[in-house]
Amino acid sequence: MKIAPSLLAADFLNLGNEIEKINASEADFLHLDVMDGVFVPNISFGFPVLEGVARACSKPLDVHMMTVEPEKWISHVRGLGAAVMNVHQEACLHLYSTVQHIHEAGMMAGVTLNPATPVETLTDIIEDLDLVLLMSVEPGFGGQPFIMHTLDKVRKLKSLRNASGSRALIEVDGGVNADTGALLANAGADILVAGSYVFRSEDMNASILKLKEL
Ligand code: DX5
Ligand code: ZN
């Protein structure tokens, strides 16, 4: 299992320290949640902060855009040197073009689905995607309980992916801990995002390793 700790749950007064710990850990990515207070009812951090984070972090960056018109930010996300740019299906009127522009910018293209958005909405684009990010909570806040129905969505997405010949990775975000992580591993997830479970634990790397071994 690949693990992407979410910086949203970090201690922002000690950001440098938190990133050092991630660099020294077995994490596969650092997950960065960008919010605009419009697409989601919260604001996290913006590009001035992310530029510092990107300079300090040695892990590949997995950027999760929770904004309207995420296509406007493609060059900013590329400027961070991000490996993955995730945009919400619900925020993109012209998803095909947005995915193409992310690819042209040299990044992996991920499409994110809110809990109530069916995976079948990706039927006609899944072959062009590198990753699908399933939200297992409503986006905008860390520390919410995992929505169990996500397990069915992971299974459906896996069969959709396999039937289409797509190689898109299946990533899940929200309420992930050792218990829900085990269920997700069983259902077929490839990458787990974990905020509170990793950053609020006493031994960050031990928590990451616990998830990795699932
Ligand atoms: C929520 C964010 C998540 C969040 C997960 O909108 O997309 O990445 O940080 O936090 P936990 O793991 O605490 O549910
Ligand atoms: Zn996220």
PDB file of C-alpha atoms and ligand atoms in Angstrom:
ATOM      1  CA  MET A   1       0.000   0.000   0.000  1.00  0.00           C
ATOM      2  CA  LYS A   2       1.207   3.496  -0.755  1.00  0.00           C
ATOM      3  CA  ILE A   3       0.683   6.211   1.863  1.00  0.00           C
ATOM      4  CA  ALA A   4       0.127   9.943   1.436  1.00  0.00           C
ATOM      5  CA  PRO A   5       0.057  11.783   4.794  1.00  0.00           C
ATOM      6  CA  SER A   6      -2.123  14.900   4.586  1.00  0.00           C
ATOM      7  CA  LEU A   7      -0.408  18.081   5.748  1.00  0.00           C
ATOM      8  CA  LEU A   8      -3.779  19.529   6.803  1.00  0.00           C
ATOM      9  CA  ALA A   9      -3.420  17.747  10.162  1.00  0.00           C
ATOM     10  CA  ALA A  10       0.149  18.997  10.780  1.00  0.00           C
ATOM     11  CA  ASP A  11       1.200  21.444  13.497  1.00  0.00           C
ATOM     12  CA  PHE A  12       1.424  24.633  11.417  1.00  0.00           C
ATOM     13  CA  LEU A  13       3.559  26.369  14.036  1.00  0.00           C
ATOM     14  CA  ASN A  14       6.193  23.701  13.456  1.00  0.00           C
ATOM     15  CA  LEU A  15       5.777  23.108   9.756  1.00  0.00           C
ATOM     16  CA  GLY A  16       9.493  22.720   9.038  1.00  0.00           C
ATOM     17  CA  ASN A  17       9.769  20.076  11.700  1.00  0.00           C
ATOM     18  CA  GLU A  18       6.707  18.229  10.479  1.00  0.00           C
ATOM     19  CA  ILE A  19       8.099  18.108   6.939  1.00  0.00           C
ATOM     20  CA  GLU A  20      11.459  16.863   8.231  1.00  0.00           C
ATOM     21  CA  LYS A  21       9.593  13.979   9.848  1.00  0.00           C
ATOM     22  CA  ILE A  22       7.801  13.204   6.599  1.00  0.00           C
ATOM     23  CA  ASN A  23      11.113  13.315   4.704  1.00  0.00           C
ATOM     24  CA  ALA A  24      12.604  10.832   7.160  1.00  0.00           C
ATOM     25  CA  SER A  25       9.550   8.552   7.040  1.00  0.00           C
ATOM     26  CA  GLU A  26       8.419   5.771   4.715  1.00  0.00           C
ATOM     27  CA  ALA A  27       5.638   7.949   3.253  1.00  0.00           C
ATOM     28  CA  ASP A  28       5.256   7.675  -0.523  1.00  0.00           C
ATOM     29  CA  PHE A  29       3.759  11.152  -1.114  1.00  0.00           C
ATOM     30  CA  LEU A  30       2.889  14.301   0.798  1.00  0.00           C
ATOM     31  CA  HIS A  31      -0.798  15.139   0.272  1.00  0.00           C
ATOM     32  CA  LEU A  32      -1.589  18.867   0.095  1.00  0.00           C
ATOM     33  CA  ASP A  33      -5.178  20.097   0.438  1.00  0.00           C
ATOM     34  CA  VAL A  34      -5.854  23.404  -1.292  1.00  0.00           C
ATOM     35  CA  MET A  35      -9.233  25.005  -0.424  1.00  0.00           C
ATOM     36  CA  ASP A  36     -10.897  28.209  -1.574  1.00  0.00           C
ATOM     37  CA  GLY A  37     -13.837  28.639   0.826  1.00  0.00           C
ATOM     38  CA  VAL A  38     -16.181  28.349  -2.178  1.00  0.00           C
ATOM     39  CA  PHE A  39     -15.978  24.774  -3.440  1.00  0.00           C
ATOM     40  CA  VAL A  40     -15.659  23.689   0.215  1.00  0.00           C
ATOM     41  CA  PRO A  41     -16.683  25.659   3.332  1.00  0.00           C
ATOM     42  CA  ASN A  42     -13.106  26.047   4.578  1.00  0.00           C
ATOM     43  CA  ILE A  43      -9.754  27.607   3.616  1.00  0.00           C
ATOM     44  CA  SER A  44      -6.478  25.792   4.257  1.00  0.00           C
ATOM     45  CA  PHE A  45      -3.226  27.206   2.839  1.00  0.00           C
ATOM     46  CA  GLY A  46      -2.307  28.923  -0.385  1.00  0.00           C
ATOM     47  CA  PHE A  47       0.602  28.955  -2.806  1.00  0.00           C
ATOM     48  CA  PRO A  48       2.997  31.179  -0.787  1.00  0.00           C
ATOM     49  CA  VAL A  49       2.933  28.532   1.971  1.00  0.00           C
ATOM     50  CA  LEU A  50       3.009  25.645  -0.499  1.00  0.00           C
ATOM     51  CA  GLU A  51       6.124  27.038  -2.187  1.00  0.00           C
ATOM     52  CA  GLY A  52       7.990  26.809   1.122  1.00  0.00           C
ATOM     53  CA  VAL A  53       6.619  23.328   1.730  1.00  0.00           C
ATOM     54  CA  ALA A  54       7.651  22.199  -1.742  1.00  0.00           C
ATOM     55  CA  ARG A  55      11.209  23.469  -1.219  1.00  0.00           C
ATOM     56  CA  ALA A  56      11.532  21.603   2.086  1.00  0.00           C
ATOM     57  CA  CYS A  57       9.822  18.346   1.136  1.00  0.00           C
ATOM     58  CA  SER A  58      11.712  15.519  -0.542  1.00  0.00           C
ATOM     59  CA  LYS A  59       8.624  13.355  -1.158  1.00  0.00           C
ATOM     60  CA  PRO A  60       6.541  13.550  -4.346  1.00  0.00           C
ATOM     61  CA  LEU A  61       3.682  16.020  -3.856  1.00  0.00           C
ATOM     62  CA  ASP A  62       0.065  14.947  -4.301  1.00  0.00           C
ATOM     63  CA  VAL A  63      -1.960  18.147  -4.635  1.00  0.00           C
ATOM     64  CA  HIS A  64      -5.715  17.940  -3.959  1.00  0.00           C
ATOM     65  CA  MET A  65      -7.480  21.015  -5.336  1.00  0.00           C
ATOM     66  CA  MET A  66     -10.744  21.744  -3.511  1.00  0.00           C
ATOM     67  CA  THR A  67     -11.430  24.912  -5.491  1.00  0.00           C
ATOM     68  CA  VAL A  68     -13.777  26.033  -8.227  1.00  0.00           C
ATOM     69  CA  GLU A  69     -12.091  26.307 -11.645  1.00  0.00           C
ATOM     70  CA  PRO A  70      -9.025  24.262 -10.654  1.00  0.00           C
ATOM     71  CA  GLU A  71      -7.734  24.540 -14.237  1.00  0.00           C
ATOM     72  CA  LYS A  72      -6.709  28.128 -13.411  1.00  0.00           C
ATOM     73  CA  TRP A  73      -4.097  26.763 -10.989  1.00  0.00           C
ATOM     74  CA  ILE A  74      -2.365  24.208 -13.217  1.00  0.00           C
ATOM     75  CA  SER A  75       0.741  26.345 -13.781  1.00  0.00           C
ATOM     76  CA  HIS A  76       0.988  27.146 -10.052  1.00  0.00           C
ATOM     77  CA  VAL A  77       0.792  23.465  -9.155  1.00  0.00           C
ATOM     78  CA  ARG A  78       3.371  22.646 -11.809  1.00  0.00           C
ATOM     79  CA  GLY A  79       5.553  25.407 -10.296  1.00  0.00           C
ATOM     80  CA  LEU A  80       5.605  23.430  -7.046  1.00  0.00           C
ATOM     81  CA  GLY A  81       7.106  20.488  -8.929  1.00  0.00           C
ATOM     82  CA  ALA A  82       4.073  18.382  -7.967  1.00  0.00           C
ATOM     83  CA  ALA A  83       3.867  14.769  -9.095  1.00  0.00           C
ATOM     84  CA  VAL A  84       0.062  14.564  -9.031  1.00  0.00           C
ATOM     85  CA  MET A  85      -2.651  17.199  -9.496  1.00  0.00           C
ATOM     86  CA  ASN A  86      -6.110  16.133  -8.356  1.00  0.00           C
ATOM     87  CA  VAL A  87      -9.156  18.091  -9.513  1.00  0.00           C
ATOM     88  CA  HIS A  88     -12.750  17.470  -8.462  1.00  0.00           C
ATOM     89  CA  GLN A  89     -15.087  16.138 -11.134  1.00  0.00           C
ATOM     90  CA  GLU A  90     -17.784  18.342  -9.574  1.00  0.00           C
ATOM     91  CA  ALA A  91     -15.655  21.468 -10.145  1.00  0.00           C
ATOM     92  CA  CYS A  92     -14.761  20.851 -13.802  1.00  0.00           C
ATOM     93  CA  LEU A  93     -17.180  21.658 -16.591  1.00  0.00           C
ATOM     94  CA  HIS A  94     -14.660  20.542 -19.234  1.00  0.00           C
ATOM     95  CA  LEU A  95     -12.915  17.724 -17.447  1.00  0.00           C
ATOM     96  CA  TYR A  96     -11.329  16.223 -20.576  1.00  0.00           C
ATOM     97  CA  SER A  97      -9.492  19.477 -21.398  1.00  0.00           C
ATOM     98  CA  THR A  98      -8.430  19.982 -17.800  1.00  0.00           C
ATOM     99  CA  VAL A  99      -6.929  16.484 -17.695  1.00  0.00           C
ATOM    100  CA  GLN A 100      -5.111  17.158 -20.979  1.00  0.00           C
ATOM    101  CA  HIS A 101      -3.697  20.424 -19.625  1.00  0.00           C
ATOM    102  CA  ILE A 102      -2.459  18.691 -16.470  1.00  0.00           C
ATOM    103  CA  HIS A 103      -0.703  16.128 -18.669  1.00  0.00           C
ATOM    104  CA  GLU A 104       0.789  18.862 -20.869  1.00  0.00           C
ATOM    105  CA  ALA A 105       2.177  20.413 -17.679  1.00  0.00           C
ATOM    106  CA  GLY A 106       4.006  17.125 -17.037  1.00  0.00           C
ATOM    107  CA  MET A 107       2.001  15.932 -14.029  1.00  0.00           C
ATOM    108  CA  MET A 108      -0.055  12.845 -13.285  1.00  0.00           C
ATOM    109  CA  ALA A 109      -3.752  13.702 -13.642  1.00  0.00           C
ATOM    110  CA  GLY A 110      -6.082  12.671 -10.845  1.00  0.00           C
ATOM    111  CA  VAL A 111      -9.838  13.161 -10.691  1.00  0.00           C
ATOM    112  CA  THR A 112     -11.535  13.332  -7.303  1.00  0.00           C
ATOM    113  CA  LEU A 113     -15.118  12.279  -6.546  1.00  0.00           C
ATOM    114  CA  ASN A 114     -17.198  13.505  -3.620  1.00  0.00           C
ATOM    115  CA  PRO A 115     -18.981  10.833  -1.550  1.00  0.00           C
ATOM    116  CA  ALA A 116     -22.285  11.252  -3.459  1.00  0.00           C
ATOM    117  CA  THR A 117     -20.746  11.253  -6.970  1.00  0.00           C
ATOM    118  CA  PRO A 118     -20.975   7.804  -8.601  1.00  0.00           C
ATOM    119  CA  VAL A 119     -17.822   6.229 -10.030  1.00  0.00           C
ATOM    120  CA  GLU A 120     -19.679   5.585 -13.308  1.00  0.00           C
ATOM    121  CA  THR A 121     -19.324   9.288 -14.109  1.00  0.00           C
ATOM    122  CA  LEU A 122     -15.719   8.467 -15.046  1.00  0.00           C
ATOM    123  CA  THR A 123     -16.603   5.726 -17.567  1.00  0.00           C
ATOM    124  CA  ASP A 124     -15.702   7.874 -20.575  1.00  0.00           C
ATOM    125  CA  ILE A 125     -12.496   9.357 -19.210  1.00  0.00           C
ATOM    126  CA  ILE A 126     -10.926   6.707 -17.010  1.00  0.00           C
ATOM    127  CA  GLU A 127      -8.504   5.611 -19.750  1.00  0.00           C
ATOM    128  CA  ASP A 128      -6.953   9.102 -19.670  1.00  0.00           C
ATOM    129  CA  LEU A 129      -6.504   9.224 -15.905  1.00  0.00           C
ATOM    130  CA  ASP A 130      -3.464   8.310 -13.861  1.00  0.00           C
ATOM    131  CA  LEU A 131      -5.358   8.321 -10.595  1.00  0.00           C
ATOM    132  CA  VAL A 132      -8.858   8.524  -9.132  1.00  0.00           C
ATOM    133  CA  LEU A 133      -9.234   9.974  -5.641  1.00  0.00           C
ATOM    134  CA  LEU A 134     -12.377   8.837  -3.822  1.00  0.00           C
ATOM    135  CA  MET A 135     -13.469  11.069  -0.949  1.00  0.00           C
ATOM    136  CA  SER A 136     -14.562   8.985   2.027  1.00  0.00           C
ATOM    137  CA  VAL A 137     -15.728  12.127   3.872  1.00  0.00           C
ATOM    138  CA  GLU A 138     -17.197  15.378   2.578  1.00  0.00           C
ATOM    139  CA  PRO A 139     -14.169  17.441   1.548  1.00  0.00           C
ATOM    140  CA  GLY A 140     -13.074  20.461   3.572  1.00  0.00           C
ATOM    141  CA  PHE A 141     -12.145  19.195   7.016  1.00  0.00           C
ATOM    142  CA  GLY A 142      -9.885  16.619   8.603  1.00  0.00           C
ATOM    143  CA  GLY A 143     -10.907  14.355  11.464  1.00  0.00           C
ATOM    144  CA  GLN A 144     -14.321  13.247  10.133  1.00  0.00           C
ATOM    145  CA  PRO A 145     -15.610   9.668  10.357  1.00  0.00           C
ATOM    146  CA  PHE A 146     -15.094   7.364   7.375  1.00  0.00           C
ATOM    147  CA  ILE A 147     -18.156   6.785   5.158  1.00  0.00           C
ATOM    148  CA  MET A 148     -18.449   2.991   4.846  1.00  0.00           C
ATOM    149  CA  HIS A 149     -20.167   3.141   1.440  1.00  0.00           C
ATOM    150  CA  THR A 150     -16.744   4.140   0.034  1.00  0.00           C
ATOM    151  CA  LEU A 151     -15.779   0.455   0.159  1.00  0.00           C
ATOM    152  CA  ASP A 152     -18.445  -0.343  -2.471  1.00  0.00           C
ATOM    153  CA  LYS A 153     -17.177   2.538  -4.579  1.00  0.00           C
ATOM    154  CA  VAL A 154     -13.613   1.213  -4.442  1.00  0.00           C
ATOM    155  CA  ARG A 155     -14.798  -2.199  -5.642  1.00  0.00           C
ATOM    156  CA  LYS A 156     -16.899  -0.662  -8.453  1.00  0.00           C
ATOM    157  CA  LEU A 157     -14.067   1.612  -9.517  1.00  0.00           C
ATOM    158  CA  LYS A 158     -11.646  -1.290  -9.581  1.00  0.00           C
ATOM    159  CA  SER A 159     -13.865  -3.263 -11.948  1.00  0.00           C
ATOM    160  CA  LEU A 160     -14.494  -0.183 -14.107  1.00  0.00           C
ATOM    161  CA  ARG A 161     -10.750   0.407 -14.312  1.00  0.00           C
ATOM    162  CA  ASN A 162      -9.917  -3.195 -15.102  1.00  0.00           C
ATOM    163  CA  ALA A 163     -12.678  -3.484 -17.734  1.00  0.00           C
ATOM    164  CA  SER A 164     -11.425  -0.346 -19.508  1.00  0.00           C
ATOM    165  CA  GLY A 165      -7.772  -1.334 -19.466  1.00  0.00           C
ATOM    166  CA  SER A 166      -6.992   1.884 -17.564  1.00  0.00           C
ATOM    167  CA  ARG A 167      -4.071   1.849 -15.164  1.00  0.00           C
ATOM    168  CA  ALA A 168      -5.439   4.599 -12.915  1.00  0.00           C
ATOM    169  CA  LEU A 169      -4.435   4.240  -9.284  1.00  0.00           C
ATOM    170  CA  ILE A 170      -7.229   4.209  -6.698  1.00  0.00           C
ATOM    171  CA  GLU A 171      -6.605   6.639  -3.836  1.00  0.00           C
ATOM    172  CA  VAL A 172      -8.929   7.205  -0.858  1.00  0.00           C
ATOM    173  CA  ASP A 173      -9.074  10.303   1.352  1.00  0.00           C
ATOM    174  CA  GLY A 174     -10.827  10.897   4.677  1.00  0.00           C
ATOM    175  CA  GLY A 175     -11.174   9.067   7.968  1.00  0.00           C
ATOM    176  CA  VAL A 176      -8.381   6.616   7.172  1.00  0.00           C
ATOM    177  CA  ASN A 177      -6.865   4.761  10.138  1.00  0.00           C
ATOM    178  CA  ALA A 178      -5.584   1.218  10.698  1.00  0.00           C
ATOM    179  CA  ASP A 179      -9.139  -0.220  10.782  1.00  0.00           C
ATOM    180  CA  THR A 180     -10.656   1.596   7.809  1.00  0.00           C
ATOM    181  CA  GLY A 181      -7.304   1.233   6.006  1.00  0.00           C
ATOM    182  CA  ALA A 182      -7.509  -2.563   6.311  1.00  0.00           C
ATOM    183  CA  LEU A 183     -11.021  -2.532   4.803  1.00  0.00           C
ATOM    184  CA  LEU A 184      -9.813  -0.307   1.958  1.00  0.00           C
ATOM    185  CA  ALA A 185      -6.830  -2.538   1.259  1.00  0.00           C
ATOM    186  CA  ASN A 186      -9.208  -5.448   1.014  1.00  0.00           C
ATOM    187  CA  ALA A 187     -11.523  -3.565  -1.356  1.00  0.00           C
ATOM    188  CA  GLY A 188      -8.634  -2.721  -3.716  1.00  0.00           C
ATOM    189  CA  ALA A 189      -7.283   0.746  -2.851  1.00  0.00           C
ATOM    190  CA  ASP A 190      -3.724   1.542  -4.024  1.00  0.00           C
ATOM    191  CA  ILE A 191      -2.990   4.742  -2.058  1.00  0.00           C
ATOM    192  CA  LEU A 192      -4.321   5.874   1.327  1.00  0.00           C
ATOM    193  CA  VAL A 193      -4.378   9.527   2.382  1.00  0.00           C
ATOM    194  CA  ALA A 194      -4.192   9.928   6.162  1.00  0.00           C
ATOM    195  CA  GLY A 195      -4.196  13.216   8.052  1.00  0.00           C
ATOM    196  CA  SER A 196      -5.112  12.928  11.721  1.00  0.00           C
ATOM    197  CA  TYR A 197      -4.092   9.280  11.977  1.00  0.00           C
ATOM    198  CA  VAL A 198      -0.505  10.101  10.962  1.00  0.00           C
ATOM    199  CA  PHE A 199       0.103  13.629  12.264  1.00  0.00           C
ATOM    200  CA  ARG A 200      -1.716  13.202  15.585  1.00  0.00           C
ATOM    201  CA  SER A 201       0.063   9.968  16.464  1.00  0.00           C
ATOM    202  CA  GLU A 202       3.044   9.785  18.802  1.00  0.00           C
ATOM    203  CA  ASP A 203       5.209   7.966  16.311  1.00  0.00           C
ATOM    204  CA  MET A 204       4.411   9.229  12.822  1.00  0.00           C
ATOM    205  CA  ASN A 205       6.550   6.708  11.003  1.00  0.00           C
ATOM    206  CA  ALA A 206       5.121   3.783  12.986  1.00  0.00           C
ATOM    207  CA  SER A 207       1.613   4.843  11.911  1.00  0.00           C
ATOM    208  CA  ILE A 208       2.741   5.196   8.298  1.00  0.00           C
ATOM    209  CA  LEU A 209       4.334   1.746   8.403  1.00  0.00           C
ATOM    210  CA  LYS A 210       1.193   0.230   9.902  1.00  0.00           C
ATOM    211  CA  LEU A 211      -0.817   1.502   6.941  1.00  0.00           C
ATOM    212  CA  LYS A 212       1.870   0.564   4.424  1.00  0.00           C
ATOM    213  CA  GLU A 213       1.820  -3.046   5.533  1.00  0.00           C
ATOM    214  CA  LEU A 214      -1.929  -3.403   4.873  1.00  0.00           C
TER     215      LEU A 214
HETATM  216  C1  DX5 B   1     -10.363  16.704   3.617  1.00  0.00           C
HETATM  217  C2  DX5 B   1      -9.003  16.489   3.036  1.00  0.00           C
HETATM  218  C3  DX5 B   1      -8.246  15.372   3.617  1.00  0.00           C
HETATM  219  C4  DX5 B   1      -8.006  15.476   5.108  1.00  0.00           C
HETATM  220  C5  DX5 B   1      -8.064  14.084   5.652  1.00  0.00           C
HETATM  221  O1  DX5 B   1     -11.045  17.593   2.847  1.00  0.00           O
HETATM  222  O2  DX5 B   1      -9.112  16.238   1.654  1.00  0.00           O
HETATM  223  O3  DX5 B   1      -7.036  15.134   2.913  1.00  0.00           O
HETATM  224  O4  DX5 B   1      -6.763  16.049   5.448  1.00  0.00           O
HETATM  225  O5  DX5 B   1      -7.993  14.140   7.019  1.00  0.00           O
HETATM  226  P1  DX5 B   1      -8.270  12.879   7.942  1.00  0.00           P
HETATM  227  O6  DX5 B   1      -7.316  11.807   7.534  1.00  0.00           O
HETATM  228  O7  DX5 B   1      -8.032  13.411   9.318  1.00  0.00           O
HETATM  229  O8  DX5 B   1      -9.713  12.460   7.715  1.00  0.00           O
HETATM  230 ZN    ZN B   2      -7.269  15.626   0.544  1.00  0.00          ZN
END
